[in-house]
Amino acid sequence: MGKIQTIIGKDVIESLTLGMYEDCRFVYREYIQNAADQIDKAVEEGLLKSNTDGKIEIEINQTKKSISIKDNATGIEKKKVAAILKNIAQSTKDRSKNKGFRGIGRLGGLAYCNKLIFEMS
């Protein structure tokens, strides 16, 4: 059986970016929610003692016209990065306990950025 190519139409991406957020500032909530969910996960896994040990840093650089949001939590395992970031609306998060759970929030920045980078360490 041959490899099946995935095709995502332009209207889907527009719906998940511009269509989801009437105000561009909402994307920051999405990224901060994702960071907060990872802090919760780090506490559950014993990597952080409590939520107050978690940090979310937001850096606004006017000269570079960039905004960076970083946390000290779990991130995504190297072997799972491509699978998780390529999935759209296939979140592995639990709706009953996580802040973000649809698997589309990270795409919000696509409508408002020249370049969107997700880095894991």
PDB file of C-alpha atoms in Angstrom:
ATOM      1  CA  MET A   1       0.000   0.000   0.000  1.00  0.00           C
ATOM      2  CA  GLY A   2       1.430   3.409  -0.988  1.00  0.00           C
ATOM      3  CA  LYS A   3       1.929   6.373   1.250  1.00  0.00           C
ATOM      4  CA  ILE A   4      -1.146   8.580   1.473  1.00  0.00           C
ATOM      5  CA  GLN A   5      -0.506  12.291   1.075  1.00  0.00           C
ATOM      6  CA  THR A   6      -2.287  14.604   3.484  1.00  0.00           C
ATOM      7  CA  ILE A   7      -3.779  17.697   1.930  1.00  0.00           C
ATOM      8  CA  ILE A   8      -5.135  20.546   4.019  1.00  0.00           C
ATOM      9  CA  GLY A   9      -6.976  23.258   2.130  1.00  0.00           C
ATOM     10  CA  LYS A  10      -6.395  26.968   2.668  1.00  0.00           C
ATOM     11  CA  ASP A  11      -9.885  27.407   4.100  1.00  0.00           C
ATOM     12  CA  VAL A  12      -9.135  24.984   6.947  1.00  0.00           C
ATOM     13  CA  ILE A  13      -6.054  26.913   8.030  1.00  0.00           C
ATOM     14  CA  GLU A  14      -7.945  30.222   7.763  1.00  0.00           C
ATOM     15  CA  SER A  15     -10.806  28.806   9.845  1.00  0.00           C
ATOM     16  CA  LEU A  16      -8.384  27.616  12.532  1.00  0.00           C
ATOM     17  CA  THR A  17      -6.507  30.901  12.674  1.00  0.00           C
ATOM     18  CA  LEU A  18      -8.410  34.044  11.683  1.00  0.00           C
ATOM     19  CA  GLY A  19     -11.781  32.326  12.064  1.00  0.00           C
ATOM     20  CA  MET A  20     -11.109  31.202  15.633  1.00  0.00           C
ATOM     21  CA  TYR A  21      -9.865  34.477  17.040  1.00  0.00           C
ATOM     22  CA  GLU A  22     -11.665  37.777  16.562  1.00  0.00           C
ATOM     23  CA  ASP A  23      -8.787  39.548  18.312  1.00  0.00           C
ATOM     24  CA  CYS A  24      -5.127  38.694  17.668  1.00  0.00           C
ATOM     25  CA  ARG A  25      -4.332  38.959  21.384  1.00  0.00           C
ATOM     26  CA  PHE A  26      -6.290  35.754  22.075  1.00  0.00           C
ATOM     27  CA  VAL A  27      -3.394  33.699  20.718  1.00  0.00           C
ATOM     28  CA  TYR A  28      -1.325  34.669  23.754  1.00  0.00           C
ATOM     29  CA  ARG A  29      -3.933  33.079  25.992  1.00  0.00           C
ATOM     30  CA  GLU A  30      -3.569  29.870  23.968  1.00  0.00           C
ATOM     31  CA  TYR A  31       0.230  29.774  24.355  1.00  0.00           C
ATOM     32  CA  ILE A  32       0.073  30.626  28.051  1.00  0.00           C
ATOM     33  CA  GLN A  33      -2.581  27.915  28.575  1.00  0.00           C
ATOM     34  CA  ASN A  34      -0.313  25.391  26.886  1.00  0.00           C
ATOM     35  CA  ALA A  35       2.591  26.411  29.120  1.00  0.00           C
ATOM     36  CA  ALA A  36       0.382  26.220  32.226  1.00  0.00           C
ATOM     37  CA  ASP A  37      -0.819  22.735  31.216  1.00  0.00           C
ATOM     38  CA  GLN A  38       2.799  21.598  30.902  1.00  0.00           C
ATOM     39  CA  ILE A  39       3.586  23.024  34.340  1.00  0.00           C
ATOM     40  CA  ASP A  40       0.675  21.011  35.766  1.00  0.00           C
ATOM     41  CA  LYS A  41       2.067  17.921  34.007  1.00  0.00           C
ATOM     42  CA  ALA A  42       5.570  18.585  35.402  1.00  0.00           C
ATOM     43  CA  VAL A  43       4.094  18.707  38.925  1.00  0.00           C
ATOM     44  CA  GLU A  44       2.175  15.445  38.327  1.00  0.00           C
ATOM     45  CA  GLU A  45       5.371  13.767  37.106  1.00  0.00           C
ATOM     46  CA  GLY A  46       7.392  15.078  40.060  1.00  0.00           C
ATOM     47  CA  LEU A  47       9.642  17.286  37.935  1.00  0.00           C
ATOM     48  CA  LEU A  48       8.426  20.366  39.815  1.00  0.00           C
ATOM     49  CA  LYS A  49       7.417  20.368  43.491  1.00  0.00           C
ATOM     50  CA  SER A  50       4.380  22.597  43.012  1.00  0.00           C
ATOM     51  CA  ASN A  51       2.725  24.874  40.476  1.00  0.00           C
ATOM     52  CA  THR A  52       4.436  27.848  42.110  1.00  0.00           C
ATOM     53  CA  ASP A  53       7.781  26.398  40.961  1.00  0.00           C
ATOM     54  CA  GLY A  54       6.567  26.682  37.386  1.00  0.00           C
ATOM     55  CA  LYS A  55       7.577  29.746  35.397  1.00  0.00           C
ATOM     56  CA  ILE A  56       6.148  31.291  32.264  1.00  0.00           C
ATOM     57  CA  GLU A  57       8.323  34.036  30.812  1.00  0.00           C
ATOM     58  CA  ILE A  58       7.047  36.447  28.175  1.00  0.00           C
ATOM     59  CA  GLU A  59       9.632  38.541  26.352  1.00  0.00           C
ATOM     60  CA  ILE A  60       8.582  41.347  24.024  1.00  0.00           C
ATOM     61  CA  ASN A  61      11.393  42.632  21.831  1.00  0.00           C
ATOM     62  CA  GLN A  62      10.316  45.783  19.985  1.00  0.00           C
ATOM     63  CA  THR A  63      13.557  46.017  18.006  1.00  0.00           C
ATOM     64  CA  LYS A  64      13.256  42.502  16.595  1.00  0.00           C
ATOM     65  CA  LYS A  65       9.451  42.725  16.498  1.00  0.00           C
ATOM     66  CA  SER A  66       9.241  39.410  18.306  1.00  0.00           C
ATOM     67  CA  ILE A  67       7.434  37.903  21.250  1.00  0.00           C
ATOM     68  CA  SER A  68       8.735  34.824  23.033  1.00  0.00           C
ATOM     69  CA  ILE A  69       6.808  32.716  25.542  1.00  0.00           C
ATOM     70  CA  LYS A  70       8.880  30.199  27.513  1.00  0.00           C
ATOM     71  CA  ASP A  71       8.185  27.857  30.400  1.00  0.00           C
ATOM     72  CA  ASN A  72      10.263  25.575  32.601  1.00  0.00           C
ATOM     73  CA  ALA A  73       7.954  22.597  32.339  1.00  0.00           C
ATOM     74  CA  THR A  74       7.916  19.318  30.455  1.00  0.00           C
ATOM     75  CA  GLY A  75       7.691  20.287  26.800  1.00  0.00           C
ATOM     76  CA  ILE A  76       7.143  17.506  24.268  1.00  0.00           C
ATOM     77  CA  GLU A  77       9.340  14.420  24.095  1.00  0.00           C
ATOM     78  CA  LYS A  78      11.708  14.548  21.107  1.00  0.00           C
ATOM     79  CA  LYS A  79      10.278  11.392  19.568  1.00  0.00           C
ATOM     80  CA  LYS A  80       6.722  12.797  19.767  1.00  0.00           C
ATOM     81  CA  VAL A  81       7.293  16.375  18.539  1.00  0.00           C
ATOM     82  CA  ALA A  82       6.515  15.826  14.847  1.00  0.00           C
ATOM     83  CA  ALA A  83       3.468  13.661  15.508  1.00  0.00           C
ATOM     84  CA  ILE A  84       1.981  16.065  18.045  1.00  0.00           C
ATOM     85  CA  LEU A  85       2.670  19.302  16.170  1.00  0.00           C
ATOM     86  CA  LYS A  86       1.484  17.868  12.829  1.00  0.00           C
ATOM     87  CA  ASN A  87      -1.800  16.700  14.322  1.00  0.00           C
ATOM     88  CA  ILE A  88      -4.612  19.196  14.061  1.00  0.00           C
ATOM     89  CA  ALA A  89      -7.505  18.944  16.524  1.00  0.00           C
ATOM     90  CA  GLN A  90      -6.168  15.632  17.902  1.00  0.00           C
ATOM     91  CA  SER A  91      -5.150  16.756  21.360  1.00  0.00           C
ATOM     92  CA  THR A  92      -4.052  14.178  23.905  1.00  0.00           C
ATOM     93  CA  LYS A  93      -5.092  16.497  26.736  1.00  0.00           C
ATOM     94  CA  ASP A  94      -7.921  15.697  29.128  1.00  0.00           C
ATOM     95  CA  ARG A  95     -10.856  18.114  28.701  1.00  0.00           C
ATOM     96  CA  SER A  96     -11.847  17.727  32.332  1.00  0.00           C
ATOM     97  CA  LYS A  97      -8.532  18.914  33.784  1.00  0.00           C
ATOM     98  CA  ASN A  98      -6.465  20.728  31.156  1.00  0.00           C
ATOM     99  CA  LYS A  99      -6.826  24.366  30.180  1.00  0.00           C
ATOM    100  CA  GLY A 100      -6.222  23.731  26.495  1.00  0.00           C
ATOM    101  CA  PHE A 101      -7.685  20.595  24.977  1.00  0.00           C
ATOM    102  CA  ARG A 102      -8.703  20.993  21.334  1.00  0.00           C
ATOM    103  CA  GLY A 103      -5.285  20.679  19.714  1.00  0.00           C
ATOM    104  CA  ILE A 104      -5.604  23.826  17.611  1.00  0.00           C
ATOM    105  CA  GLY A 105      -4.570  26.744  19.848  1.00  0.00           C
ATOM    106  CA  ARG A 106      -0.953  26.704  18.722  1.00  0.00           C
ATOM    107  CA  LEU A 107      -2.106  27.437  15.159  1.00  0.00           C
ATOM    108  CA  GLY A 108      -3.614  30.785  16.130  1.00  0.00           C
ATOM    109  CA  GLY A 109      -0.307  32.583  15.703  1.00  0.00           C
ATOM    110  CA  LEU A 110      -0.116  31.609  12.024  1.00  0.00           C
ATOM    111  CA  ALA A 111      -2.593  34.357  11.154  1.00  0.00           C
ATOM    112  CA  TYR A 112      -0.569  37.078  12.848  1.00  0.00           C
ATOM    113  CA  CYS A 113       3.113  36.136  12.451  1.00  0.00           C
ATOM    114  CA  ASN A 114       5.685  36.218   9.699  1.00  0.00           C
ATOM    115  CA  LYS A 115       7.413  33.331  11.477  1.00  0.00           C
ATOM    116  CA  LEU A 116       6.104  31.009  14.200  1.00  0.00           C
ATOM    117  CA  ILE A 117       8.631  28.785  15.963  1.00  0.00           C
ATOM    118  CA  PHE A 118       8.008  26.027  18.510  1.00  0.00           C
ATOM    119  CA  GLU A 119      11.152  24.945  20.344  1.00  0.00           C
ATOM    120  CA  MET A 120      11.559  22.095  22.813  1.00  0.00           C
ATOM    121  CA  SER A 121      14.546  21.342  24.982  1.00  0.00           C
TER     122      SER A 121
END
